[in-house]
Tab-separated table of C-alpha atoms and ligand atoms in Angstrom:
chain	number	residue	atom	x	y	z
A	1	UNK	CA	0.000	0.000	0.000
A	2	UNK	CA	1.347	2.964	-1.219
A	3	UNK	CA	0.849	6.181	1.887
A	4	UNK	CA	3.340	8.449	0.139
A	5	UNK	CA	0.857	10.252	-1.926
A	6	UNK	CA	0.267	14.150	-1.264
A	7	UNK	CA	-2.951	15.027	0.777
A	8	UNK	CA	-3.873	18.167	1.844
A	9	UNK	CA	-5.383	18.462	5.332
A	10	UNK	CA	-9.118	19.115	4.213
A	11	UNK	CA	-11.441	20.481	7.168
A	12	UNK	CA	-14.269	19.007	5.236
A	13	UNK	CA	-15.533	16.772	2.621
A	14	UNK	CA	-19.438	17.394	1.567
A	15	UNK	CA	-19.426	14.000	0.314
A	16	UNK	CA	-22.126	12.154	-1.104
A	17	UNK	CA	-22.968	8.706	0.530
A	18	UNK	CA	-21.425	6.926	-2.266
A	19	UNK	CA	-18.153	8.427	-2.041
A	20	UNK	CA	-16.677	5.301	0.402
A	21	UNK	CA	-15.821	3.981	-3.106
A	22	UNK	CA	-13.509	7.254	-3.983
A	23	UNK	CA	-11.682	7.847	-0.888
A	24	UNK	CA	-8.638	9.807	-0.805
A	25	UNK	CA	-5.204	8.471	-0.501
A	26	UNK	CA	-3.444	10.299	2.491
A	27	UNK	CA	0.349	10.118	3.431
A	28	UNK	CA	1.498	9.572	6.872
A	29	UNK	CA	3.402	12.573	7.142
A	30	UNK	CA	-0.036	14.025	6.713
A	31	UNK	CA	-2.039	12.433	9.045
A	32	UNK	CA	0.492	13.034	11.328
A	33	UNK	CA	-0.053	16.393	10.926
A	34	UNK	CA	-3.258	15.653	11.592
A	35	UNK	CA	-2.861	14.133	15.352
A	36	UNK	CA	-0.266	16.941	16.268
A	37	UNK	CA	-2.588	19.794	15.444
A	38	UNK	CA	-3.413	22.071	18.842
A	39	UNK	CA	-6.567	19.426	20.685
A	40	UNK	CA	-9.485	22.029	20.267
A	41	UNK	CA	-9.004	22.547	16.627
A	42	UNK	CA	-9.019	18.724	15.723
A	43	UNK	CA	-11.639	18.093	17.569
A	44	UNK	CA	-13.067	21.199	15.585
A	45	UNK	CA	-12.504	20.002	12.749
A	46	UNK	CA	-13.554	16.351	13.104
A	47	UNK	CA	-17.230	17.294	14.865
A	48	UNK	CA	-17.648	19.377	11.720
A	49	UNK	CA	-16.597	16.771	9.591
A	50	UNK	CA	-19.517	14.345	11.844
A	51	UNK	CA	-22.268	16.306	11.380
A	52	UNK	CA	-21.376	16.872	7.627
A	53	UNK	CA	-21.696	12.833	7.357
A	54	UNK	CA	-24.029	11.826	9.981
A	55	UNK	CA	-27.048	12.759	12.227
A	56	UNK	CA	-26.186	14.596	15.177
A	57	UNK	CA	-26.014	12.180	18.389
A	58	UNK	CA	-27.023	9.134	16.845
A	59	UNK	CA	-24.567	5.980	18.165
A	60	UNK	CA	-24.765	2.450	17.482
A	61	UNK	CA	-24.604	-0.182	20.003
A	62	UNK	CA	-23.017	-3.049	19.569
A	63	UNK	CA	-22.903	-6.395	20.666
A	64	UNK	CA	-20.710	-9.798	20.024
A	65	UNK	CA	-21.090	-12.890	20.219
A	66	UNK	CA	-17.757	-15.453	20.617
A	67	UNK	CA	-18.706	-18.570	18.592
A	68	UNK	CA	-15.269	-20.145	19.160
A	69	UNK	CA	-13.333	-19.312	22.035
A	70	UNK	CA	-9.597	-19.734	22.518
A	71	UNK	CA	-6.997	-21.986	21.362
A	72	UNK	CA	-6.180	-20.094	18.269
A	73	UNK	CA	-2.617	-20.691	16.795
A	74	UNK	CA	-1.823	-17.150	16.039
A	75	UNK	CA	0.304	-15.037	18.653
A	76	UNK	CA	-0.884	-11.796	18.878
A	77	UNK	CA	0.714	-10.236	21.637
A	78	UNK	CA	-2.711	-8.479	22.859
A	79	UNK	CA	-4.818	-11.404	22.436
A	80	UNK	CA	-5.995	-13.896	25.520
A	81	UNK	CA	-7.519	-16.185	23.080
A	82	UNK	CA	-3.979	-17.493	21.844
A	83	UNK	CA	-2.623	-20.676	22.809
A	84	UNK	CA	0.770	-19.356	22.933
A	85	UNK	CA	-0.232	-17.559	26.679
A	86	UNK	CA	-1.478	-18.252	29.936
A	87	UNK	CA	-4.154	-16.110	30.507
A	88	UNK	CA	-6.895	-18.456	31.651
A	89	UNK	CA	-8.736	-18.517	28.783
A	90	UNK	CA	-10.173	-21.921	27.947
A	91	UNK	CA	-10.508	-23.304	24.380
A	92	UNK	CA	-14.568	-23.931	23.461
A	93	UNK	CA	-15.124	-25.987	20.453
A	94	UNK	CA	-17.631	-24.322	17.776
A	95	UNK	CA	-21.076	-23.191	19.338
A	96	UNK	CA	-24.288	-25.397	17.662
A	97	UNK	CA	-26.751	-23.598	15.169
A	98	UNK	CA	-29.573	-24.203	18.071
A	99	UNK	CA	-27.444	-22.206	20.410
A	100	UNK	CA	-26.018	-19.177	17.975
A	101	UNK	CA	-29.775	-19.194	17.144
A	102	UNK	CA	-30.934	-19.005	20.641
A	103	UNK	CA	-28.437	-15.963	21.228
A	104	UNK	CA	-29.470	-14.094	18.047
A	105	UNK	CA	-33.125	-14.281	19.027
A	106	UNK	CA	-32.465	-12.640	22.516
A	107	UNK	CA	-30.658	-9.859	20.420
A	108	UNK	CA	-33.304	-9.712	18.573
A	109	UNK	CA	-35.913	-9.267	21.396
A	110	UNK	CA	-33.830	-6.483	22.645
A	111	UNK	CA	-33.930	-4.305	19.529
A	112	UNK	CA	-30.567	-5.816	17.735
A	113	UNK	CA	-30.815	-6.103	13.970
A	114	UNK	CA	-27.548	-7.217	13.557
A	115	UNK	CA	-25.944	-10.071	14.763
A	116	UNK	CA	-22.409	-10.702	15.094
A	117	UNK	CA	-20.205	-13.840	15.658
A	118	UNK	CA	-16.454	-14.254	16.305
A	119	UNK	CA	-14.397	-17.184	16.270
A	120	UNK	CA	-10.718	-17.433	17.229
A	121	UNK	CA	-9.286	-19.125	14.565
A	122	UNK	CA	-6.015	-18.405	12.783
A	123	UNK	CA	-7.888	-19.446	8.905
A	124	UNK	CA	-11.143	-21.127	8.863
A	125	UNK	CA	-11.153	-24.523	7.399
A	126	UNK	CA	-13.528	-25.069	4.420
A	127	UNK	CA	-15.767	-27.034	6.463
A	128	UNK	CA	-15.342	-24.256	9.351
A	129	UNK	CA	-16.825	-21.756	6.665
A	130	UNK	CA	-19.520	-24.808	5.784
A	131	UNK	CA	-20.937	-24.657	9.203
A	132	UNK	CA	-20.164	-21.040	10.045
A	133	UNK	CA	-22.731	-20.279	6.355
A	134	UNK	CA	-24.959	-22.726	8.672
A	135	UNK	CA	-24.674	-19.840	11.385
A	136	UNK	CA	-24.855	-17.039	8.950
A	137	UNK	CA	-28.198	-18.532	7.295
A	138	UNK	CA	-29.788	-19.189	10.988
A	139	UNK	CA	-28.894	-15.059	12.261
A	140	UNK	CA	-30.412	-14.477	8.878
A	141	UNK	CA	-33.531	-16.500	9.003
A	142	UNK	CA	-34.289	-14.423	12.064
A	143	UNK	CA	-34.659	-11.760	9.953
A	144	UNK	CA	-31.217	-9.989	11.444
A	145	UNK	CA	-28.375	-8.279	9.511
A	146	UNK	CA	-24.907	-10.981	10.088
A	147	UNK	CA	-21.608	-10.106	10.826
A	148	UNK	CA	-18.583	-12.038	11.300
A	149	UNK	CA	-14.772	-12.238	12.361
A	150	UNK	CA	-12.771	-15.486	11.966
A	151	UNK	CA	-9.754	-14.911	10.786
A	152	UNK	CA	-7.904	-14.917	7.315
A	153	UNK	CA	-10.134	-16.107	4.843
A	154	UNK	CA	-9.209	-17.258	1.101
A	155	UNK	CA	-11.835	-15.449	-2.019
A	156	UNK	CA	-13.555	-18.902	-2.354
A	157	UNK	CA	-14.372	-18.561	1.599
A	158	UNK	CA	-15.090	-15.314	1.554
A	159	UNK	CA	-18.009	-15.797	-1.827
A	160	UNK	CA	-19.310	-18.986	0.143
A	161	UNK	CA	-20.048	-16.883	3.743
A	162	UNK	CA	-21.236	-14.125	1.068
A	163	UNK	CA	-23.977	-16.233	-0.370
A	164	UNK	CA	-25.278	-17.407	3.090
A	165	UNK	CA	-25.815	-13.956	3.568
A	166	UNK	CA	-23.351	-12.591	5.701
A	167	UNK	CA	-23.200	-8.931	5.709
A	168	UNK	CA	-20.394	-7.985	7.186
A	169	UNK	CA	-16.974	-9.255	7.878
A	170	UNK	CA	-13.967	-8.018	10.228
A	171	UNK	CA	-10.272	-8.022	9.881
A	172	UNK	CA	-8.441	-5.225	11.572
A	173	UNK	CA	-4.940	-3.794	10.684
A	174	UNK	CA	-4.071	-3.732	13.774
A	175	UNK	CA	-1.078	-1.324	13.524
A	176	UNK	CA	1.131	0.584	10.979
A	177	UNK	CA	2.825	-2.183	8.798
A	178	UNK	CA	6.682	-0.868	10.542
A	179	UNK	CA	5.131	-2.114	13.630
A	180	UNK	CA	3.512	-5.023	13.079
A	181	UNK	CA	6.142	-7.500	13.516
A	182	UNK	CA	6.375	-6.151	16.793
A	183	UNK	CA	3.184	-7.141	17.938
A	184	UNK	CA	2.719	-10.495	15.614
A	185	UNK	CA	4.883	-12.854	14.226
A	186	UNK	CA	2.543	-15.785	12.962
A	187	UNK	CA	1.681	-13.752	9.745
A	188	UNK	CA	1.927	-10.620	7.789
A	189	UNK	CA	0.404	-7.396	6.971
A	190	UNK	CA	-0.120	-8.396	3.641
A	191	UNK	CA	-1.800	-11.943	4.357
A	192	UNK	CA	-4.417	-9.101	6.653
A	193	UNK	CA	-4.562	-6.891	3.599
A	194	UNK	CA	-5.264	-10.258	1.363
A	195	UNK	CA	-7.855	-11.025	3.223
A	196	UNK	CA	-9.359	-7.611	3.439
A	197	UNK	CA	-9.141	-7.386	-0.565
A	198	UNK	CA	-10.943	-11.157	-0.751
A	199	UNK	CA	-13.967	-9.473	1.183
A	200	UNK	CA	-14.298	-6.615	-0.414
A	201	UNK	CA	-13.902	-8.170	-3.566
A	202	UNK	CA	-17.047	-10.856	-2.709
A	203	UNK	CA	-19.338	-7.850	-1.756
A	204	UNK	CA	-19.500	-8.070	1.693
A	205	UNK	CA	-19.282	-5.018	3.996
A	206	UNK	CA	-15.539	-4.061	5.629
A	207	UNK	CA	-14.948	-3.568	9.009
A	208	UNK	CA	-11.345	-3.189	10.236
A	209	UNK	CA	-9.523	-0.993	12.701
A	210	UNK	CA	-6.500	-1.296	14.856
A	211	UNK	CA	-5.594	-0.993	18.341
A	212	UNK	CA	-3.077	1.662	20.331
A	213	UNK	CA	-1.478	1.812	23.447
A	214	UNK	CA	0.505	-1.219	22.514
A	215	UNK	CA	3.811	0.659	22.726
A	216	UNK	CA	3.861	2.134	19.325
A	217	UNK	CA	5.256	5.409	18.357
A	218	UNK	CA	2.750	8.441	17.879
A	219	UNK	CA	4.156	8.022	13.828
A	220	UNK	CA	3.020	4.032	13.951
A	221	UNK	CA	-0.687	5.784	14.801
A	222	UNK	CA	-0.718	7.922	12.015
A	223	UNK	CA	0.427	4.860	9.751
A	224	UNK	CA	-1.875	2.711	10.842
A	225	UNK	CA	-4.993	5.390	9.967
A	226	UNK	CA	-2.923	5.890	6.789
A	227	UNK	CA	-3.756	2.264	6.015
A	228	UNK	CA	-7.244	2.177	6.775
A	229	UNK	CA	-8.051	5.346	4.894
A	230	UNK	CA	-6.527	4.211	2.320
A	231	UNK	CA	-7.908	1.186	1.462
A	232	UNK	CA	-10.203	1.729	-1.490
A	233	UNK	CA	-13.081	1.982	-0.294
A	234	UNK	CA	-11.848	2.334	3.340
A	235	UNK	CA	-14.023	0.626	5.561
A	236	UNK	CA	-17.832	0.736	6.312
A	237	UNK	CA	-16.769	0.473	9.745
A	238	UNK	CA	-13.729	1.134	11.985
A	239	UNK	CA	-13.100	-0.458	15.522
A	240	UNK	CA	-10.730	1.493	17.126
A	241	UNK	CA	-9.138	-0.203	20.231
A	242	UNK	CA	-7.462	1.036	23.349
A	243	UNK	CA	-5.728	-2.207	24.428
A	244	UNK	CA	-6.617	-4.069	27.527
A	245	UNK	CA	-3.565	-5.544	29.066
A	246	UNK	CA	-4.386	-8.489	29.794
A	247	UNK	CA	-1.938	-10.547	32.225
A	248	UNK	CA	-0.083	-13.460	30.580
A	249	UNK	CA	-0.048	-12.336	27.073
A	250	UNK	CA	2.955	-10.027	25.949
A	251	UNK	CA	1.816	-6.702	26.031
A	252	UNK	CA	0.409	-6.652	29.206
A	253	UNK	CA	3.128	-4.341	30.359
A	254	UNK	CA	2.770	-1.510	28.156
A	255	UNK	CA	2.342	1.826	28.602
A	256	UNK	CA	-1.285	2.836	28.482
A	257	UNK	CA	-1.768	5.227	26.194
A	258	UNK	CA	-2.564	9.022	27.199
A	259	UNK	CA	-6.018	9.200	27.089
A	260	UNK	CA	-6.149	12.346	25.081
A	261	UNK	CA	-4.195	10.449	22.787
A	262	UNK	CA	-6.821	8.023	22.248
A	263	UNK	CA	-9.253	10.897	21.406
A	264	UNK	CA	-6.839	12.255	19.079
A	265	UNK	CA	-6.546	9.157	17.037
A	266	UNK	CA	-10.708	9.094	17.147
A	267	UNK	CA	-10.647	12.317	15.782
A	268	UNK	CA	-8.290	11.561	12.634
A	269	UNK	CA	-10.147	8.867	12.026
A	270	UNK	CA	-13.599	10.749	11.343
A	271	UNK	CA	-11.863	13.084	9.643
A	272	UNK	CA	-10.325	10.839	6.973
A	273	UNK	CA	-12.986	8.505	6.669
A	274	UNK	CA	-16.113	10.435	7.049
A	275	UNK	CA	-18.718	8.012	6.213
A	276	UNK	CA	-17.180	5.392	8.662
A	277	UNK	CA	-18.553	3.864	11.185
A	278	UNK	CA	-16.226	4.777	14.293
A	279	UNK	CA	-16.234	2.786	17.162
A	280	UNK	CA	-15.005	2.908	20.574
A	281	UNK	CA	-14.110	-0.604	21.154
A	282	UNK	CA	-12.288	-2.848	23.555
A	283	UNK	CA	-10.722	-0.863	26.465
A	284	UNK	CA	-13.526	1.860	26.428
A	285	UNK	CA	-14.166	0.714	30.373
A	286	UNK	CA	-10.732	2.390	31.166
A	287	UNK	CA	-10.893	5.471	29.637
A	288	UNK	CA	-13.978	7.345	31.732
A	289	UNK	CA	-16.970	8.702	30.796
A	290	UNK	CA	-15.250	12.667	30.454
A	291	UNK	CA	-13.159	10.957	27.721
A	292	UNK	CA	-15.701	9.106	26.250
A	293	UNK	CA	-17.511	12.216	25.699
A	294	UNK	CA	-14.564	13.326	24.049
A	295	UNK	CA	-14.621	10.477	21.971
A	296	UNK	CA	-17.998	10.965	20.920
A	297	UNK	CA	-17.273	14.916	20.559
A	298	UNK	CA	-14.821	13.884	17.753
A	299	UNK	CA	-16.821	11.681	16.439
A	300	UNK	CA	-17.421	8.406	17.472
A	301	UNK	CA	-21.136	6.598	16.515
A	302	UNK	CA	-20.601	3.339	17.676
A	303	UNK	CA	-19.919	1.264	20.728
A	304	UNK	CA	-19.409	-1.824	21.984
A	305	UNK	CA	-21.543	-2.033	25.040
A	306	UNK	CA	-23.067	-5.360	26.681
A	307	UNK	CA	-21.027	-7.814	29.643
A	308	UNK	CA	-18.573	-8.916	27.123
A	309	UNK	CA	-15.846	-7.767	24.336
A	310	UNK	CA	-14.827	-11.287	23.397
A	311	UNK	CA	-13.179	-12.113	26.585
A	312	UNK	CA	-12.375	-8.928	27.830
A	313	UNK	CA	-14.850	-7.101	30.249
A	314	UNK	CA	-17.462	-4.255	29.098
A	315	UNK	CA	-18.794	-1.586	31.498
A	316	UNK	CA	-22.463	-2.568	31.424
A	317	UNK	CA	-25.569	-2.077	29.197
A	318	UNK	CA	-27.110	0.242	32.192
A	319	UNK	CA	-24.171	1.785	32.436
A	320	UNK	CA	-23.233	2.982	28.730
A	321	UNK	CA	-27.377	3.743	28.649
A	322	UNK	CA	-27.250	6.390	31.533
A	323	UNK	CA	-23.865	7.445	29.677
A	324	UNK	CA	-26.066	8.331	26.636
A	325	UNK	CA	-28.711	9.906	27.929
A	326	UNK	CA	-26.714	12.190	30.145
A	327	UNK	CA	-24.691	13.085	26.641
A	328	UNK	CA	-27.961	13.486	25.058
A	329	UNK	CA	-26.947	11.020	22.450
A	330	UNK	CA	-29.822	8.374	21.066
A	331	UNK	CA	-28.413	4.570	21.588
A	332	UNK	CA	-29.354	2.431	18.480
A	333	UNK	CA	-28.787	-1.385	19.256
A	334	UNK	CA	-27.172	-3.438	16.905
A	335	UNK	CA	-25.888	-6.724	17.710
A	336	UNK	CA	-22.366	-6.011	15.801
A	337	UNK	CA	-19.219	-8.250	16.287
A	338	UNK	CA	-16.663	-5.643	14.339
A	339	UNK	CA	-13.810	-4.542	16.317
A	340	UNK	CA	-11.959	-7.347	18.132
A	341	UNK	CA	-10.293	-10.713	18.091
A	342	UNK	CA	-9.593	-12.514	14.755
B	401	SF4	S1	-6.494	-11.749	17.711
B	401	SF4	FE1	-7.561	-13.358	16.566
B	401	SF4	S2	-5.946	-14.304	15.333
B	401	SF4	FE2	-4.889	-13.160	16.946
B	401	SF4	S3	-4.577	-14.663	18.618
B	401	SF4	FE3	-6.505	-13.587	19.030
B	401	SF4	S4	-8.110	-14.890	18.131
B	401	SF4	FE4	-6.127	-15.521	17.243
């Protein structure tokens, strides 16, 4: 992926909906002129970039469902559901139709119309995508959009989970490509970009992010939202993750991230992809409600909300509700699986 292209720094796009397939290409250098600006005029300019995209205090609440817990190969250094660490996690085997079923109709009942599952594999199997389509065609019988993360996928997997419906499908970045081996070693940026390209190419909705505050440089920020923008289209949706150090796997020393920091990356990430879904994912429980507000002032729309983020904790449904209405901002449930694991 080339980031060298020239950008300028726009303060906003009037974009029509349909412009997520004519993004702009954005250099690093640029974005990171972007995250340095002085805090009250980026968040200036990405709340006026919001409200030139989207309606004013409207956030989507998501949910996730873990279909397959633990065990997975891979080793990145954030993740509990590896094999590689002790962190307590124990391996489930595949959940039954009956049972995803069950779960989607509860979301369902309580306003969801999407439905999310997540499994913790390194690459699906062919007959892991045969009964995951099973999965897929069950969320969608229930009349419920279907969203999934399970790894790296190959085009023929990603056109089979396409025609049992599924809507969406996430596979985050991660992290700027000069940091990546840093933080995985059990694949590479491109087979995460391969993927990516597979399901866009099959039709089916992107969702991918990253996650900061795993000991990256400020310049590894602005590379990684380099990436994401300019993916063409970038993303329908964009989980941005604060990690949650989580004892036993590798990073669970690192430096937590300023939390003004995090808001700062939020902010860029509006502002280059406009018409993106932002959400405040995993690690949202440590960063407050004052700087969750200043998440949402720079324009976040979506959360993860609900007892659990995969296997990392949540702050509660009542909780992020109260949140909302004391921000005046109108919850919208989703059941949505974009933003973590696989
Ligand atoms: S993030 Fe996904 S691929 Fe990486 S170890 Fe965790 S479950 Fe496996």
């Amino acid at each position: 992926m080339d980031t060298t292209l020239e950008h300028p720094v726009v303060l906003h796009r009037a974009a029509p909906a349909a412009d997520a397939g004519s993004a702009p290409r954005w250099r690093v250098e640029a974005v990171q002129a972007l995250l340095d600006l002085p805090f009250n005029d980026l968040l200036f300019r990405a709340q006026t970039v919001h409200r030139g995209h989207w309606p004013a205090g409207d956030v989507e609440l998501a949910t996730l469902l873990s279909v397959k817990t633990g065990g997975c190969p891979e080793n990145c250094g954030y993740c509990p559901q590896s094999a590689e660490f002790d962190t307590g996690v124990k391996a489930q085997k595949l959940m039954s139709v009956d049972e995803v079923t069950a779960a989607a109709q509860a979301a369902k009942d309580a306003g969801a119309t999407r439905f999310c599952m997540g499994a913790a594999w390194r690459a699906p199997k062919d007959r892991d995508i045969e009964k995951v389509a099973e999965l897929v065609q069950a969320v969608k019988g229930l009349g419920l959009q279907s969203c999934a993360t399970l790894g790296m996928l190959q085009a023929h997997q990603a056109r089979a989970l396409r025609d049992a419906g599924l809507d969406y499908y996430n596979h985050n970045l991660d992290t700027a490509p000069e940091y990546y081996g840093d933080v995985v070693d059990t694949r590479s940026y491109q087979d995460r970009l391969d993927t990516l390209a597979h399901v866009r190419a099959a039709g089916i909705s992107v969702c991918c992010g990253g996650i900061v505050g795993m000991g990256e440089a400020p310049v590894h920020r602005a590379g990684l939202l380099a990436q994401l923008a300019n993916l063409d289209p970038y993303p329908e949706s964009v989980p941005i993750n604060s990690l949650v150090r989580v004892p036993g796997t590798p990073l669970a020393d690192s430096a937590p991230i300023d939390p003004l920091d995090f808001v700062r990356v939020i902010a860029v990430a509006r502002i280059l992809m406009p018409r993106a879904r932002v959400r405040l994912s995993a690690g949202r429980q440590q960063l407050g409600e004052a700087v969750q507000a200043l998440c949402f002032l720079a324009g976040a729309n979506s959360i993860f909300y609900g007892d659990k983020l995969l296997v990392t904790g949540n702050p509660d449904v009542e909780a992020d509700r109260q949140l909302l209405a004391k921000l005046g901002l109108r919850g919208r449930d989703v059941a949505a699986g974009e933003g973590a694991g696989a």
